[in-house]
PDB file of C-alpha atoms in Angstrom:
ATOM      1  CA  MET A1106       9.753  -8.624 -19.634  1.00  0.00           C
ATOM      2  CA  ASN A1107      10.609  -5.128 -18.851  1.00  0.00           C
ATOM      3  CA  LYS A1108      14.340  -4.810 -18.181  1.00  0.00           C
ATOM      4  CA  ASN A1109      13.930  -1.415 -16.568  1.00  0.00           C
ATOM      5  CA  VAL A1110      11.694  -2.496 -13.552  1.00  0.00           C
ATOM      6  CA  VAL A1111      12.424  -4.335 -10.304  1.00  0.00           C
ATOM      7  CA  SER A1112       9.373  -5.414  -8.446  1.00  0.00           C
ATOM      8  CA  ILE A1113       8.952  -5.724  -4.724  1.00  0.00           C
ATOM      9  CA  ILE A1114       6.347  -7.917  -2.976  1.00  0.00           C
ATOM     10  CA  VAL A1115       5.784  -8.296   0.673  1.00  0.00           C
ATOM     11  CA  LEU A1116       4.401 -11.620   2.076  1.00  0.00           C
ATOM     12  CA  TYR A1117       2.439 -12.136   5.239  1.00  0.00           C
ATOM     13  CA  ALA A1118       0.782 -15.503   5.680  1.00  0.00           C
ATOM     14  CA  PRO A1119      -0.130 -15.827   1.979  1.00  0.00           C
ATOM     15  CA  GLU A1120      -2.232 -18.431   0.306  1.00  0.00           C
ATOM     16  CA  LYS A1121      -0.621 -20.887  -2.079  1.00  0.00           C
ATOM     17  CA  GLU A1122      -1.841 -18.883  -5.086  1.00  0.00           C
ATOM     18  CA  VAL A1123       0.813 -16.294  -4.361  1.00  0.00           C
ATOM     19  CA  ARG A1124       3.191 -18.516  -6.369  1.00  0.00           C
ATOM     20  CA  TYR A1125       1.168 -17.671  -9.445  1.00  0.00           C
ATOM     21  CA  ASN A1126       1.081 -13.988  -8.725  1.00  0.00           C
ATOM     22  CA  ILE A1127       4.913 -13.916  -8.106  1.00  0.00           C
ATOM     23  CA  GLU A1128       5.543 -15.854 -11.297  1.00  0.00           C
ATOM     24  CA  ALA A1129       3.290 -13.568 -13.436  1.00  0.00           C
ATOM     25  CA  ILE A1130       5.086 -10.398 -11.980  1.00  0.00           C
ATOM     26  CA  ALA A1131       8.485 -11.918 -12.472  1.00  0.00           C
ATOM     27  CA  GLN A1132       7.706 -12.454 -16.183  1.00  0.00           C
ATOM     28  CA  LEU A1133       7.246  -8.794 -16.526  1.00  0.00           C
ATOM     29  CA  SER A1134      10.143  -7.635 -14.359  1.00  0.00           C
ATOM     30  CA  TYR A1135      13.924  -7.618 -14.389  1.00  0.00           C
ATOM     31  CA  LYS A1136      13.963  -9.097 -10.880  1.00  0.00           C
ATOM     32  CA  VAL A1137      11.380  -9.729  -8.054  1.00  0.00           C
ATOM     33  CA  ILE A1138      12.408  -8.980  -4.430  1.00  0.00           C
ATOM     34  CA  VAL A1139      10.176 -10.931  -2.135  1.00  0.00           C
ATOM     35  CA  VAL A1140      10.262  -9.631   1.494  1.00  0.00           C
ATOM     36  CA  VAL A1141       8.792 -12.114   3.891  1.00  0.00           C
ATOM     37  CA  ASN A1142       7.183 -11.102   7.141  1.00  0.00           C
ATOM     38  CA  GLN A1143       5.602 -14.500   7.684  1.00  0.00           C
ATOM     39  CA  CYS A1144       5.302 -17.548   5.253  1.00  0.00           C
ATOM     40  CA  GLU A1145       5.298 -21.331   5.464  1.00  0.00           C
ATOM     41  CA  GLU A1146       8.796 -22.682   4.707  1.00  0.00           C
ATOM     42  CA  GLY A1147       7.412 -25.204   2.129  1.00  0.00           C
ATOM     43  CA  LEU A1148       5.844 -22.425   0.144  1.00  0.00           C
ATOM     44  CA  LEU A1149       8.914 -20.329   0.266  1.00  0.00           C
ATOM     45  CA  SER A1150      11.005 -23.257  -0.952  1.00  0.00           C
ATOM     46  CA  GLN A1151       8.707 -23.557  -3.947  1.00  0.00           C
ATOM     47  CA  ILE A1152       8.872 -20.016  -4.804  1.00  0.00           C
ATOM     48  CA  VAL A1153      12.719 -20.239  -4.796  1.00  0.00           C
ATOM     49  CA  THR A1154      12.765 -23.365  -6.872  1.00  0.00           C
ATOM     50  CA  GLU A1155      10.098 -22.479  -9.327  1.00  0.00           C
ATOM     51  CA  ILE A1156      10.812 -18.728  -9.876  1.00  0.00           C
ATOM     52  CA  PRO A1157      14.513 -18.109 -10.584  1.00  0.00           C
ATOM     53  CA  LYS A1158      13.970 -14.300 -10.743  1.00  0.00           C
ATOM     54  CA  ALA A1159      12.655 -14.245  -7.189  1.00  0.00           C
ATOM     55  CA  LEU A1160      15.051 -13.152  -4.494  1.00  0.00           C
ATOM     56  CA  ILE A1161      13.938 -13.803  -0.888  1.00  0.00           C
ATOM     57  CA  ILE A1162      14.487 -11.586   2.076  1.00  0.00           C
ATOM     58  CA  LYS A1163      13.214 -13.170   5.191  1.00  0.00           C
ATOM     59  CA  ASN A1164      12.467 -11.289   8.367  1.00  0.00           C
ATOM     60  CA  ASP A1165      12.532 -12.911  11.811  1.00  0.00           C
ATOM     61  CA  TYR A1166       9.082 -11.488  12.642  1.00  0.00           C
ATOM     62  CA  ASN A1167       6.332  -9.334  11.145  1.00  0.00           C
ATOM     63  CA  ILE A1168       8.093  -5.870  10.873  1.00  0.00           C
ATOM     64  CA  GLY A1169       5.136  -4.290   9.261  1.00  0.00           C
ATOM     65  CA  LEU A1170       4.284  -3.483   5.556  1.00  0.00           C
ATOM     66  CA  SER A1171       6.103  -0.012   5.492  1.00  0.00           C
ATOM     67  CA  LYS A1172       9.313  -1.273   6.938  1.00  0.00           C
ATOM     68  CA  ALA A1173       9.189  -4.406   4.752  1.00  0.00           C
ATOM     69  CA  LEU A1174       8.732  -2.274   1.663  1.00  0.00           C
ATOM     70  CA  ASN A1175      11.709  -0.146   2.728  1.00  0.00           C
ATOM     71  CA  THR A1176      13.785  -3.313   3.187  1.00  0.00           C
ATOM     72  CA  GLY A1177      13.115  -4.222  -0.402  1.00  0.00           C
ATOM     73  CA  ILE A1178      13.653  -0.667  -1.604  1.00  0.00           C
ATOM     74  CA  LYS A1179      17.057  -0.437   0.113  1.00  0.00           C
ATOM     75  CA  TYR A1180      18.143  -3.774  -1.258  1.00  0.00           C
ATOM     76  CA  ALA A1181      17.153  -2.596  -4.754  1.00  0.00           C
ATOM     77  CA  LEU A1182      18.918   0.690  -4.437  1.00  0.00           C
ATOM     78  CA  GLU A1183      22.025  -1.047  -3.269  1.00  0.00           C
ATOM     79  CA  HIS A1184      22.062  -3.799  -5.969  1.00  0.00           C
ATOM     80  CA  TYR A1185      20.034  -2.681  -8.948  1.00  0.00           C
ATOM     81  CA  ALA A1186      20.211   1.120  -9.097  1.00  0.00           C
ATOM     82  CA  ASN A1187      22.676   0.944 -11.994  1.00  0.00           C
ATOM     83  CA  GLU A1188      20.641  -1.601 -13.929  1.00  0.00           C
ATOM     84  CA  VAL A1189      17.021  -0.286 -13.723  1.00  0.00           C
ATOM     85  CA  SER A1190      15.400   3.017 -13.345  1.00  0.00           C
ATOM     86  CA  TYR A1191      12.042   2.030 -11.692  1.00  0.00           C
ATOM     87  CA  LEU A1192      10.681   0.148  -8.728  1.00  0.00           C
ATOM     88  CA  ALA A1193       7.246  -1.496  -8.774  1.00  0.00           C
ATOM     89  CA  PHE A1194       5.259  -2.576  -5.715  1.00  0.00           C
ATOM     90  CA  PHE A1195       2.741  -5.351  -5.294  1.00  0.00           C
ATOM     91  CA  ASP A1196       0.678  -6.791  -2.492  1.00  0.00           C
ATOM     92  CA  GLN A1197       0.650 -10.643  -2.378  1.00  0.00           C
ATOM     93  CA  ASP A1198      -2.931 -10.860  -3.645  1.00  0.00           C
ATOM     94  CA  SER A1199      -2.292  -8.513  -6.659  1.00  0.00           C
ATOM     95  CA  LEU A1200      -1.996  -9.806 -10.235  1.00  0.00           C
ATOM     96  CA  PRO A1201      -1.137  -7.471 -13.192  1.00  0.00           C
ATOM     97  CA  ILE A1202      -3.216  -7.989 -16.283  1.00  0.00           C
ATOM     98  CA  GLY A1203      -1.518  -8.046 -19.682  1.00  0.00           C
ATOM     99  CA  GLU A1204       2.006  -8.306 -21.038  1.00  0.00           C
ATOM    100  CA  ASP A1205       2.165  -4.588 -21.627  1.00  0.00           C
ATOM    101  CA  PHE A1206       1.287  -3.798 -17.990  1.00  0.00           C
ATOM    102  CA  PHE A1207       4.459  -1.895 -17.296  1.00  0.00           C
ATOM    103  CA  ASP A1208       4.927  -0.467 -20.841  1.00  0.00           C
ATOM    104  CA  ARG A1209       1.712   1.428 -20.527  1.00  0.00           C
ATOM    105  CA  MET A1210       2.721   2.745 -17.124  1.00  0.00           C
ATOM    106  CA  LEU A1211       6.269   3.789 -18.109  1.00  0.00           C
ATOM    107  CA  SER A1212       4.913   5.662 -21.130  1.00  0.00           C
ATOM    108  CA  VAL A1213       3.184   8.053 -18.711  1.00  0.00           C
ATOM    109  CA  PHE A1214       6.480   9.113 -17.258  1.00  0.00           C
ATOM    110  CA  GLN A1215       7.705   9.876 -20.824  1.00  0.00           C
ATOM    111  CA  LYS A1216       4.672  11.844 -21.760  1.00  0.00           C
ATOM    112  CA  GLU A1217       4.024  13.939 -18.596  1.00  0.00           C
ATOM    113  CA  GLU A1218       6.169  16.223 -16.553  1.00  0.00           C
ATOM    114  CA  LYS A1219       7.650  15.611 -13.141  1.00  0.00           C
ATOM    115  CA  VAL A1220       5.626  12.386 -12.422  1.00  0.00           C
ATOM    116  CA  GLY A1221       6.179  10.926  -9.025  1.00  0.00           C
ATOM    117  CA  SER A1222       4.288   7.706  -9.315  1.00  0.00           C
ATOM    118  CA  VAL A1223       1.926   5.957 -11.675  1.00  0.00           C
ATOM    119  CA  GLY A1224      -0.665   3.430 -10.549  1.00  0.00           C
ATOM    120  CA  ALA A1225      -2.874   0.810 -12.124  1.00  0.00           C
ATOM    121  CA  VAL A1226      -6.688   0.562 -12.275  1.00  0.00           C
ATOM    122  CA  VAL A1227      -7.806  -1.933  -9.672  1.00  0.00           C
ATOM    123  CA  VAL A1228     -10.286  -4.682 -10.643  1.00  0.00           C
ATOM    124  CA  ASP A1229     -11.696  -6.191  -7.451  1.00  0.00           C
ATOM    125  CA  LYS A1230     -11.235 -10.051  -7.448  1.00  0.00           C
ATOM    126  CA  LYS A1231     -14.655 -10.464  -5.754  1.00  0.00           C
ATOM    127  CA  GLY A1232     -16.282  -8.621  -8.654  1.00  0.00           C
ATOM    128  CA  ALA A1233     -18.057  -6.346  -6.147  1.00  0.00           C
ATOM    129  CA  SER A1234     -16.585  -3.061  -7.425  1.00  0.00           C
ATOM    130  CA  ALA A1235     -14.683  -3.658 -10.632  1.00  0.00           C
ATOM    131  CA  ALA A1236     -13.169  -0.348 -11.613  1.00  0.00           C
ATOM    132  CA  SER A1237     -13.285   1.044 -15.202  1.00  0.00           C
ATOM    133  CA  SER A1238     -10.405   3.037 -16.461  1.00  0.00           C
ATOM    134  CA  LEU A1239     -10.929   6.707 -17.403  1.00  0.00           C
ATOM    135  CA  GLY A1240      -7.743   6.557 -19.362  1.00  0.00           C
ATOM    136  CA  VAL A1241      -4.499   8.193 -18.124  1.00  0.00           C
ATOM    137  CA  HIS A1242      -5.358  10.940 -15.682  1.00  0.00           C
ATOM    138  CA  ARG A1243      -3.859  12.873 -12.863  1.00  0.00           C
ATOM    139  CA  VAL A1244      -5.063  11.891  -9.392  1.00  0.00           C
ATOM    140  CA  GLU A1245      -4.159  12.790  -5.662  1.00  0.00           C
ATOM    141  CA  THR A1246      -3.335   9.258  -4.438  1.00  0.00           C
ATOM    142  CA  ILE A1247      -2.948   5.746  -5.574  1.00  0.00           C
ATOM    143  CA  ILE A1248      -2.623   2.492  -3.782  1.00  0.00           C
ATOM    144  CA  THR A1249       0.894   1.016  -3.201  1.00  0.00           C
ATOM    145  CA  SER A1250       0.067  -2.239  -5.048  1.00  0.00           C
ATOM    146  CA  GLY A1251       0.560  -1.862  -8.743  1.00  0.00           C
ATOM    147  CA  SER A1252       2.373   1.360  -8.503  1.00  0.00           C
ATOM    148  CA  VAL A1253       5.671   2.326 -10.142  1.00  0.00           C
ATOM    149  CA  ILE A1254       8.093   4.920  -8.775  1.00  0.00           C
ATOM    150  CA  PRO A1255      11.321   6.081 -10.404  1.00  0.00           C
ATOM    151  CA  ILE A1256      14.463   5.440  -8.246  1.00  0.00           C
ATOM    152  CA  GLY A1257      15.447   9.097  -8.588  1.00  0.00           C
ATOM    153  CA  VAL A1258      12.103  10.205  -7.163  1.00  0.00           C
ATOM    154  CA  LEU A1259      12.425   7.819  -4.243  1.00  0.00           C
ATOM    155  CA  ARG A1260      15.754   9.303  -3.464  1.00  0.00           C
ATOM    156  CA  GLU A1261      14.268  12.828  -3.313  1.00  0.00           C
ATOM    157  CA  VAL A1262      10.851  12.230  -1.737  1.00  0.00           C
ATOM    158  CA  GLY A1263      12.058   9.556   0.640  1.00  0.00           C
ATOM    159  CA  LEU A1264      10.990   5.944   1.566  1.00  0.00           C
ATOM    160  CA  MET A1265       7.783   4.704   2.991  1.00  0.00           C
ATOM    161  CA  ASP A1266       6.718   6.050   6.433  1.00  0.00           C
ATOM    162  CA  GLU A1267       7.542   3.336   9.035  1.00  0.00           C
ATOM    163  CA  THR A1268       5.423   5.140  11.711  1.00  0.00           C
ATOM    164  CA  LEU A1269       2.349   3.833   9.950  1.00  0.00           C
ATOM    165  CA  PHE A1270       3.256  -0.033   9.918  1.00  0.00           C
ATOM    166  CA  ILE A1271       0.250  -0.724   7.646  1.00  0.00           C
ATOM    167  CA  ASP A1272      -2.575   1.393   6.133  1.00  0.00           C
ATOM    168  CA  TYR A1273      -2.327   4.866   4.722  1.00  0.00           C
ATOM    169  CA  ILE A1274       1.262   4.188   3.631  1.00  0.00           C
ATOM    170  CA  ASP A1275       0.440   4.922   0.014  1.00  0.00           C
ATOM    171  CA  TYR A1276      -1.636   7.996   0.678  1.00  0.00           C
ATOM    172  CA  GLU A1277       1.122   9.505   2.892  1.00  0.00           C
ATOM    173  CA  TRP A1278       3.773   8.872   0.324  1.00  0.00           C
ATOM    174  CA  CYS A1279       1.693  10.363  -2.573  1.00  0.00           C
ATOM    175  CA  LEU A1280       0.849  13.463  -0.555  1.00  0.00           C
ATOM    176  CA  ARG A1281       4.460  13.982   0.438  1.00  0.00           C
ATOM    177  CA  ALA A1282       5.501  13.647  -3.262  1.00  0.00           C
ATOM    178  CA  ILE A1283       2.853  16.229  -4.272  1.00  0.00           C
ATOM    179  CA  GLN A1284       4.181  18.597  -1.527  1.00  0.00           C
ATOM    180  CA  LYS A1285       7.550  18.378  -3.095  1.00  0.00           C
ATOM    181  CA  GLY A1286       6.334  19.208  -6.558  1.00  0.00           C
ATOM    182  CA  TYR A1287       5.491  15.877  -8.151  1.00  0.00           C
ATOM    183  CA  SER A1288       2.237  14.729  -9.786  1.00  0.00           C
ATOM    184  CA  ILE A1289       0.579  11.278  -9.282  1.00  0.00           C
ATOM    185  CA  TYR A1290      -1.099   9.550 -12.246  1.00  0.00           C
ATOM    186  CA  LEU A1291      -3.468   6.590 -12.751  1.00  0.00           C
ATOM    187  CA  SER A1292      -2.672   4.686 -16.011  1.00  0.00           C
ATOM    188  CA  ASP A1293      -4.856   2.508 -18.140  1.00  0.00           C
ATOM    189  CA  SER A1294      -3.075  -0.683 -16.928  1.00  0.00           C
ATOM    190  CA  LYS A1295      -5.186  -2.929 -14.929  1.00  0.00           C
ATOM    191  CA  MET A1296      -4.556  -5.289 -11.931  1.00  0.00           C
ATOM    192  CA  GLN A1297      -6.664  -7.734 -10.105  1.00  0.00           C
ATOM    193  CA  HIS A1298      -6.645  -7.008  -6.318  1.00  0.00           C
ATOM    194  CA  ASN A1299      -8.661  -7.749  -3.114  1.00  0.00           C
ATOM    195  CA  MET A1300     -10.289  -4.585  -1.828  1.00  0.00           C
ATOM    196  CA  GLY A1301     -11.017  -5.383   1.851  1.00  0.00           C
ATOM    197  CA  ASP A1302     -12.406  -8.640   3.174  1.00  0.00           C
ATOM    198  CA  VAL A1303     -15.961  -8.079   2.056  1.00  0.00           C
ATOM    199  CA  PHE A1304     -18.183  -5.370   0.797  1.00  0.00           C
ATOM    200  CA  VAL A1305     -20.882  -4.253   3.168  1.00  0.00           C
ATOM    201  CA  LYS A1306     -23.680  -1.707   3.102  1.00  0.00           C
ATOM    202  CA  PHE A1307     -23.736   0.614   6.118  1.00  0.00           C
ATOM    203  CA  LEU A1308     -26.040   3.417   6.357  1.00  0.00           C
ATOM    204  CA  TRP A1309     -26.418   4.542   2.682  1.00  0.00           C
ATOM    205  CA  MET A1310     -22.960   3.433   1.275  1.00  0.00           C
ATOM    206  CA  LYS A1311     -21.502   0.177   0.083  1.00  0.00           C
ATOM    207  CA  LYS A1312     -17.829   0.025   1.070  1.00  0.00           C
ATOM    208  CA  PRO A1313     -14.949  -2.526   1.451  1.00  0.00           C
ATOM    209  CA  TYR A1314     -14.862  -3.682   5.124  1.00  0.00           C
ATOM    210  CA  HIS A1315     -11.858  -5.168   6.998  1.00  0.00           C
ATOM    211  CA  LYS A1316     -13.028  -7.699   9.622  1.00  0.00           C
ATOM    212  CA  ASN A1317      -9.520  -7.855  11.135  1.00  0.00           C
ATOM    213  CA  LYS A1318      -9.753  -5.783  14.369  1.00  0.00           C
ATOM    214  CA  ILE A1319      -5.956  -5.101  14.293  1.00  0.00           C
ATOM    215  CA  ARG A1320      -6.356  -3.569  10.832  1.00  0.00           C
ATOM    216  CA  GLN A1321      -9.291  -1.494  12.201  1.00  0.00           C
ATOM    217  CA  TYR A1322      -6.910  -0.194  14.914  1.00  0.00           C
ATOM    218  CA  TYR A1323      -4.292   0.929  12.402  1.00  0.00           C
ATOM    219  CA  ILE A1324      -6.842   2.542   9.999  1.00  0.00           C
ATOM    220  CA  VAL A1325      -8.284   4.661  12.882  1.00  0.00           C
ATOM    221  CA  ARG A1326      -4.823   5.515  14.427  1.00  0.00           C
ATOM    222  CA  ASN A1327      -3.170   6.277  11.069  1.00  0.00           C
ATOM    223  CA  GLY A1328      -6.096   8.250   9.958  1.00  0.00           C
ATOM    224  CA  LEU A1329      -5.635  10.448  13.025  1.00  0.00           C
ATOM    225  CA  ILE A1330      -1.944  10.645  12.237  1.00  0.00           C
ATOM    226  CA  MET A1331      -2.625  11.883   8.759  1.00  0.00           C
ATOM    227  CA  LEU A1332      -4.965  14.472   9.964  1.00  0.00           C
ATOM    228  CA  GLY A1333      -2.146  15.884  12.138  1.00  0.00           C
ATOM    229  CA  ARG A1334       0.550  16.173   9.318  1.00  0.00           C
ATOM    230  CA  GLU A1335       1.198  19.784   8.330  1.00  0.00           C
ATOM    231  CA  TYR A1336       2.136  19.070   4.739  1.00  0.00           C
ATOM    232  CA  ILE A1337      -1.257  17.378   3.929  1.00  0.00           C
ATOM    233  CA  GLY A1338      -3.805  19.802   2.445  1.00  0.00           C
ATOM    234  CA  TRP A1339      -7.031  20.646   4.256  1.00  0.00           C
ATOM    235  CA  LYS A1340      -9.324  19.326   1.518  1.00  0.00           C
ATOM    236  CA  TRP A1341      -7.775  15.829   1.912  1.00  0.00           C
ATOM    237  CA  LYS A1342      -8.081  16.092   5.747  1.00  0.00           C
ATOM    238  CA  CYS A1343     -11.680  17.098   5.531  1.00  0.00           C
ATOM    239  CA  LYS A1344     -12.674  14.243   3.279  1.00  0.00           C
ATOM    240  CA  HIS A1345     -10.865  11.641   5.359  1.00  0.00           C
ATOM    241  CA  PHE A1346     -12.132  13.088   8.656  1.00  0.00           C
ATOM    242  CA  LEU A1347     -15.579  12.340   7.272  1.00  0.00           C
ATOM    243  CA  LYS A1348     -14.366   8.759   6.427  1.00  0.00           C
ATOM    244  CA  LEU A1349     -13.293   8.212   9.928  1.00  0.00           C
ATOM    245  CA  LEU A1350     -16.634   9.469  11.201  1.00  0.00           C
ATOM    246  CA  TYR A1351     -18.243   6.782   8.956  1.00  0.00           C
ATOM    247  CA  ARG A1352     -15.698   4.037   9.544  1.00  0.00           C
ATOM    248  CA  ILE A1353     -15.607   4.070  13.411  1.00  0.00           C
ATOM    249  CA  PRO A1354     -19.381   3.267  13.927  1.00  0.00           C
ATOM    250  CA  MET A1355     -19.287   0.833  11.043  1.00  0.00           C
ATOM    251  CA  TYR A1356     -16.517  -1.126  12.687  1.00  0.00           C
ATOM    252  CA  TYR A1357     -18.388  -1.073  15.986  1.00  0.00           C
ATOM    253  CA  PHE A1358     -21.993  -1.941  14.883  1.00  0.00           C
ATOM    254  CA  LEU A1359     -20.787  -4.634  12.394  1.00  0.00           C
ATOM    255  CA  SER A1360     -18.344  -6.295  14.807  1.00  0.00           C
ATOM    256  CA  ASP A1361     -18.945  -9.715  16.164  1.00  0.00           C
ATOM    257  CA  ASP A1362     -17.085  -8.711  19.243  1.00  0.00           C
ATOM    258  CA  LYS A1363     -18.035  -5.232  20.125  1.00  0.00           C
ATOM    259  CA  LYS A1364     -15.992  -5.092  23.346  1.00  0.00           C
ATOM    260  CA  THR A1365     -12.762  -5.895  21.572  1.00  0.00           C
ATOM    261  CA  THR A1366     -13.591  -3.475  18.691  1.00  0.00           C
ATOM    262  CA  PHE A1367     -14.326  -0.652  21.213  1.00  0.00           C
ATOM    263  CA  GLN A1368     -11.176  -1.271  23.040  1.00  0.00           C
ATOM    264  CA  ASN A1369      -9.037  -1.297  19.895  1.00  0.00           C
ATOM    265  CA  ILE A1370     -10.665   2.039  18.689  1.00  0.00           C
ATOM    266  CA  LYS A1371     -10.112   3.504  22.136  1.00  0.00           C
ATOM    267  CA  GLN A1372      -6.524   2.346  22.068  1.00  0.00           C
ATOM    268  CA  ALA A1373      -5.964   3.916  18.621  1.00  0.00           C
ATOM    269  CA  PHE A1374      -7.119   7.380  19.995  1.00  0.00           C
ATOM    270  CA  ASN A1375      -5.020   6.896  23.174  1.00  0.00           C
ATOM    271  CA  ASP A1376      -1.903   6.001  21.182  1.00  0.00           C
ATOM    272  CA  TYR A1377      -2.309   8.926  18.809  1.00  0.00           C
ATOM    273  CA  PHE A1378      -2.718  11.581  21.484  1.00  0.00           C
ATOM    274  CA  ARG A1379      -0.048   9.985  23.674  1.00  0.00           C
ATOM    275  CA  ASN A1380       2.475  10.054  20.716  1.00  0.00           C
ATOM    276  CA  LYS A1381       1.212  13.036  18.808  1.00  0.00           C
ATOM    277  CA  LYS A1382       4.588  14.791  18.690  1.00  0.00           C
ATOM    278  CA  LEU A1383       6.344  11.655  17.519  1.00  0.00           C
ATOM    279  CA  TYR A1384       3.701  11.085  14.777  1.00  0.00           C
ATOM    280  CA  ALA A1385       3.968  14.623  13.530  1.00  0.00           C
ATOM    281  CA  ASN A1386       6.668  13.724  11.011  1.00  0.00           C
ATOM    282  CA  TYR A1387       7.312  10.696   8.781  1.00  0.00           C
ATOM    283  CA  GLN A1388      10.098   8.292   9.678  1.00  0.00           C
ATOM    284  CA  TYR A1389      12.002   5.805   7.725  1.00  0.00           C
TER     285      TYR A1389
END
């Protein structure tokens, strides 16, 4: 157990295996805050009964990933800021590997200067794209799940952008931290995680693919939002503009309901341009 880390997990219609994931994370953490956007009551009761370190915060409806993360962060800052120095974040399908998972990550904060966040190497559960570690190294962005952020950095950089709801939340926070002078690192700790619903080959590339059409809407809309943020560098914008040019036709041509997919993508563009000024700055 690492007495210096409180972990935050957000649940939305999880499978029963989430109990195992939460228990594994709890064994490594001082406390686990479980923020519930949607979950069966029976499963929640089992989590409360079987995992004493788990503290449940239940929302009345799905408030989105970013706001749910912020709910957990605010609770941790209010109740544990004097007891721990770091917060860790996990998706419900993520499972840290090894008892020294946090120890390896926290050592990066000690060795490097002005570190904003440290992430873990993702090993895809489907085995389609298991990542190999290059050792500890500096990166531009990491995913939220498996990341650790010092409480002091969160206070300075700010919380997660609730404008985004889901998708690009991690990228936006990392780029905002970099703009404020912090560095982002990938450690040699490893974590099992689901990268998309399936891996598909479209044109010449094999990429994770989200079948959920609502996720596709947010990926397109939030991608446009990120392109409009002034504090994000042009190199990142160029790279992700090309990703959008790839993703939009991929979503359409691989869809089992092209009419709905087209409408969702159109709605993403409409929402962005209608609310462009509102989306210009992060909100939390």
